[in-house]
Amino acid sequence: MEGLLKEFEVPAKNSSEEALRRWRKAVTIVKNKSRRFRMVADLEKRSEKRSTQEKIRVAFTVHKAALRFSDAGRSAKHSADVGKSDKVSPETEAAGFGIEPEELASIVRTHDKSTLDFHGGAEGIARKVAVSLSRGVQSCDIPLREKIYGINKYTEKPSRSFLRFVWEALQDVTLIMLMVCAVVSIGVGIPTEGWPKGVYDGAGILLSVFLVVIVTAISDYNQSLQFIDLDNEKKKIFMKVTRDGTTQKILTYDLVVGDIVHLAIGDIIPADGIFLSGYGLEIDESSLTGESEPVNVYKEKPFLLSGTNVQDGSGKMVVTAVGMRTEWGQLLSTLDEGSDDETPLQVKLNGVATIIGKIGLAFALVTFLVLVVRFLVEKALAHTFTSWSSDDALKLLNYFATAVTIIVVAVPEGLPLAVTLSLAFAMKKLMSERALVRHLSACETMGSANCICSDKTGTLTTNHMIVDKIWISGNTEIKVSDEGEGVRGQTCEASLDILLQTIFLNTKAEVVKDRDGKTSILGQPTESALLELGLLLKGDLDAIQQQYKILREEPFNSVRKKMCVLAALPRGGLRAYCKGASEIVLKMCNRTIDATGKPVDLSSEQVNHVATIINGFASEALRTLCLAYRDLDEGFNDKSIPEEGYTLIAVVGIKDPVRPGVKGAVDSCLAAGITVRMVTGDNINTAKAIARESHILTESGIAIEGSQFREWSPQDMKEKIPDIQVMARSMPMDKYTLVHDSRKMLEQVVAVTGDGTNDAPALREADIGLAMGIAGTEVAKSNADVIILDDNFTTIVNVVKWGRAVYINIQKFVQFQLTVNIVALMINFASACIIGSAPLTAVQLLWVNMIMDTLGALALATEPPNDELLNKPPVGRREGFISKTMWRNIIGQAIYQLTVLAVLTFDGERILRLSGSDASSVLTTFIFNTFVFCQVFNEINSRDIEKINVFRGIFSSWIFIGVMVSTVVFQAIIVEFLGNFASTVPLSGQLWLLSIVIGAITMPVSVILKCIPVKKSNTVTHQHDGYVPLPSGPELA
């Protein structure tokens, strides 16, 4: 089978358009195009999107260029329009605002600096939208602002109604043909057989079609609702704003014009706005303009556009336009995303459906021809070839309906759709387990992951940081107590003063009060820990921040690994404050403060002593930072903050404990054949201590720094990467290189975590990019495949478990459906050839199709995962989907069922001792009933492809139980009460029991089959901890 699926192979990420178009062309047998291709990318719309986006970008760039040339002559023209600009509508004026929504929006959209100046700049705009730049918007004004200026939501395509899904289900060509046959059957049947007998056959088909359509539509509609819920979760982005005089975090949807938004590295600009204040703010506008060069934003170039992102620096802006009045909103209104790329399993199962569909079509044609030829031969032998009646027409019509129904059963349209069903179910469950899947393929691919590159802080550790130890003024290390008495008692006033300045001025964390007056610290965990230390030491945050004016700022990022600010001193002069990675900041220092707080030269012996202190803290799993300062003359006017000549103040050790459950989760990964690597920007000794505690680092493993890794040759990479367990002091490009080489050189399926803007390349390169929901920037999240909402490594293991469950559930469903396909095709074909009639009628085959398609997918594709999934090795990148074990089960079950049904078809009346006029009807009903019960019990068998105990965990899967019960109940109704429509007659209790027993025998048959050994390909590589693949198959039963 795998050899026939070459054209149906696509990568999990970044598929080329050529590959996507290739498999679409290869799909030749499709019953319902609108349903089959609903969950695949619309390449035509995607192409239109690119074209439209490019036109908008060109127009936007041309407009900006034109503005630069027209600025000189604009003031005269603007003076003539002053009266127009001042006028506002009565509604806007009554609301207390001094500028119209369209004019306000156009200032930023057109980068109209002269109009902005006319209104008094950012401060003037703030006055006209009635907002205080210090206190922000008042909550009581929000409804009025939304009424005048709009809400921050974009126009979206309305979701499909249930009736739309009913209509799509009706587009199935074979169902349309059956409905036509049914109508013709009724039209011919009433004149020949009378009312109501002449209606039964046709009405039975129409009723079956109606049932198939409704069940299909309900299943598809529920899937769509799940995807809508997940899509809404993806769009939830929180921003920091000033409202009611306090700093708050709110959803971007809740932003209104006038809001004061705080911007930091990695944020996506949530609305159009005007720059108020900030340092080194660089904006990536490539999403709008296509330009890769970042744009500097400052007082003279103050315009910020929605949908762009902060690449560097920090700042504040006042919102001037929201929703559809923004540049981004207008861009989105012209675009249609055309859906995500289809997943590899969806494509592969489209291939399986195409191949089986071709076989089924051939069998259906041959069956129809055999039946027609036999019928014509019989007429010729009876010398009635020239006389035709309506009964003859009905016979031929029934033959055609049977052939069409064989196509319905034979073309497994539900195979690719079962993948979507399973993925939707898994994604919804993962949401409740704190993982948001952004791309369908990630949920599927995660089950094949054999390498996880994880961050340390917040993922393996709790991210709840406190300063545990400090070294200051040349003292021995001091343990920080809850009251801070030890530090204050052993440190002089001058040293404490400079320490508090560094903590309070060089920070992005804030002390905020909620509406109840409760105080809390808002900011990154590391900065919050330092700020908490400053408050513990009785420092006056407000007083220090008011005395010193910040002139320049270089925020922390994963490349610099430090944060610096330049401040003006109250009595004149300038001072630079720096904090960051201990080794980096220490190299910037040539002095230190002594026990009296005075700067003294830093000798080589002292440098070694400080390095020993740093390593001592790190070996205790403490995160180490150095704090330093440098005094400068007032004449200093360099655009960047100095990189050397600092005075070392202190070394702090920050405690960040390993999360509960991480050790067990890492052990589970190792047992599952997954290598876990820690990639962190922290000190190597800290990283090693945490890695050992987490069971990641073993005696034979390699722990290196990024600088060493960068020096390796390609051959070194190939030989040594498998043994890397810890990479410390790494740069974002180190992580990218590790991921790239693991995938390309070692052919590993790699999952990688990331939280910073600079992690975006690695997240895109990995097979599965995992962004942190709490610590992660919006840029990192938008480039990830899965967002770990609680930043917890245990959640990543749950994603792996669900990924494996999706893969194995689809395998179960494929095994079940192919068995039904083979049996239904062969028994109808053989009967047609030998006895001239098919044992299963059109109505009966439609019911079987619903059991194996929609209901089968519901039952098997939605089974929850179990812990034993992590006792198996991951599926290899090149391993075939339909395994040898599956073929063993399919062929074995098909042989048993075909043997039983063939014996009953050809000699059933004698074996069952049936007699009388209804013997034939009883036999066909018994065959139909037996066939259905064979599928019911085989569906239970399919719950586990390898193990004998298929009942384990069955009661935890309520969907499976519900489908089984519903199938049996409906089967009883069809046999006992719908005989006129389904061509059945009521069966005796003995025949019911015998049908169930014959069906149940499939279970011991399954046990025998599972004891037959099947050679497996060994896809697991040697693990760094000595892991050996666990046994699987009958020995684990």
Tab-separated table of N, CA and C in Angstrom, residues 240 247 262 264 314 316 502-512 520-533 535 541-542 545 553 563 565 579:
chain	number	residue	atom	x	y	z
A	240	LYS	N	-0.864	45.044	28.464
A	240	LYS	CA	-0.770	45.838	29.686
A	240	LYS	C	-1.188	47.274	29.360
A	247	THR	N	-2.142	50.028	36.552
A	247	THR	CA	-1.699	49.187	35.430
A	247	THR	C	-2.472	47.879	35.473
A	262	HIS	N	1.010	49.758	27.161
A	262	HIS	CA	2.434	49.569	27.430
A	262	HIS	C	2.983	48.547	26.434
A	264	ALA	N	6.260	46.196	24.946
A	264	ALA	CA	7.549	45.568	25.265
A	264	ALA	C	7.947	44.656	24.114
A	314	SER	N	11.062	49.547	24.300
A	314	SER	CA	9.810	49.557	25.056
A	314	SER	C	9.189	50.936	24.932
A	316	LYS	N	5.164	53.469	25.429
A	316	LYS	CA	3.732	53.602	25.668
A	316	LYS	C	3.109	54.304	24.479
A	502	THR	N	19.919	50.719	41.617
A	502	THR	CA	20.035	49.789	40.489
A	502	THR	C	18.777	48.948	40.325
A	503	ILE	N	18.233	48.495	41.455
A	503	ILE	CA	17.034	47.648	41.402
A	503	ILE	C	15.825	48.436	40.918
A	504	PHE	N	15.608	49.649	41.471
A	504	PHE	CA	14.371	50.395	41.208
A	504	PHE	C	14.386	51.152	39.883
A	505	LEU	N	15.570	51.547	39.419
A	505	LEU	CA	15.632	52.309	38.170
A	505	LEU	C	15.790	51.406	36.957
A	506	ASN	N	16.520	50.312	37.106
A	506	ASN	CA	16.779	49.407	35.975
A	506	ASN	C	15.799	48.240	36.026
A	507	THR	N	14.519	48.544	35.813
A	507	THR	CA	13.497	47.493	35.897
A	507	THR	C	12.306	47.848	35.021
A	508	LYS	N	11.612	46.814	34.564
A	508	LYS	CA	10.343	46.997	33.855
A	508	LYS	C	9.180	46.510	34.704
A	509	ALA	N	9.488	45.959	35.869
A	509	ALA	CA	8.434	45.501	36.770
A	509	ALA	C	7.796	46.704	37.458
A	510	GLU	N	6.560	46.560	37.874
A	510	GLU	CA	5.836	47.645	38.524
A	510	GLU	C	5.117	47.131	39.760
A	511	VAL	N	4.979	48.017	40.753
A	511	VAL	CA	4.139	47.737	41.903
A	511	VAL	C	2.775	48.344	41.613
A	512	VAL	N	1.739	47.521	41.543
A	512	VAL	CA	0.404	48.010	41.179
A	512	VAL	C	-0.588	47.685	42.278
A	520	SER	N	0.470	44.394	44.403
A	520	SER	CA	1.139	43.240	43.793
A	520	SER	C	2.191	43.756	42.819
A	521	ILE	N	3.100	42.852	42.416
A	521	ILE	CA	4.163	43.212	41.478
A	521	ILE	C	3.825	42.621	40.122
A	522	LEU	N	3.854	43.469	39.102
A	522	LEU	CA	3.524	43.056	37.750
A	522	LEU	C	4.783	43.141	36.895
A	523	GLY	N	5.213	42.034	36.341
A	523	GLY	CA	6.412	42.044	35.507
A	523	GLY	C	6.996	40.662	35.352
A	524	GLN	N	8.131	40.575	34.651
A	524	GLN	CA	8.810	39.299	34.468
A	524	GLN	C	9.259	38.748	35.822
A	525	PRO	N	9.266	37.421	35.994
A	525	PRO	CA	9.592	36.828	37.305
A	525	PRO	C	10.947	37.259	37.863
A	526	THR	N	11.977	37.334	36.991
A	526	THR	CA	13.306	37.726	37.480
A	526	THR	C	13.275	39.158	38.006
A	527	GLU	N	12.668	40.054	37.245
A	527	GLU	CA	12.585	41.451	37.663
A	527	GLU	C	11.700	41.604	38.893
A	528	SER	N	10.635	40.826	38.955
A	528	SER	CA	9.750	40.881	40.126
A	528	SER	C	10.496	40.450	41.388
A	529	ALA	N	11.358	39.418	41.250
A	529	ALA	CA	12.132	38.932	42.402
A	529	ALA	C	13.077	40.023	42.909
A	530	LEU	N	13.746	40.737	41.978
A	530	LEU	CA	14.650	41.822	42.377
A	530	LEU	C	13.884	42.977	43.009
A	531	LEU	N	12.734	43.323	42.411
A	531	LEU	CA	11.929	44.412	42.964
A	531	LEU	C	11.429	44.056	44.361
A	532	GLU	N	11.066	42.783	44.519
A	532	GLU	CA	10.626	42.314	45.840
A	532	GLU	C	11.765	42.421	46.854
A	533	LEU	N	13.008	42.147	46.431
A	533	LEU	CA	14.165	42.298	47.314
A	533	LEU	C	14.331	43.759	47.733
A	535	LEU	N	12.054	46.100	47.940
A	535	LEU	CA	11.007	46.460	48.897
A	535	LEU	C	11.275	45.822	50.256
A	541	LEU	N	10.468	52.985	46.529
A	541	LEU	CA	10.414	52.881	45.070
A	541	LEU	C	10.006	54.199	44.431
A	542	ASP	N	8.897	54.792	44.904
A	542	ASP	CA	8.378	56.017	44.287
A	542	ASP	C	9.370	57.166	44.404
A	545	GLN	N	12.339	56.668	41.946
A	545	GLN	CA	11.949	56.829	40.544
A	545	GLN	C	11.590	58.272	40.208
A	553	GLU	N	17.323	53.627	27.521
A	553	GLU	CA	17.105	52.271	28.037
A	553	GLU	C	17.443	51.247	26.968
A	563	MET	N	20.350	44.113	30.764
A	563	MET	CA	19.479	45.273	30.625
A	563	MET	C	20.192	46.473	31.226
A	565	VAL	N	20.157	50.962	31.752
A	565	VAL	CA	19.470	52.245	31.647
A	565	VAL	C	20.474	53.351	31.933
A	579	LYS	N	22.279	45.285	34.681
A	579	LYS	CA	22.099	43.981	35.328
A	579	LYS	C	21.983	42.937	34.233
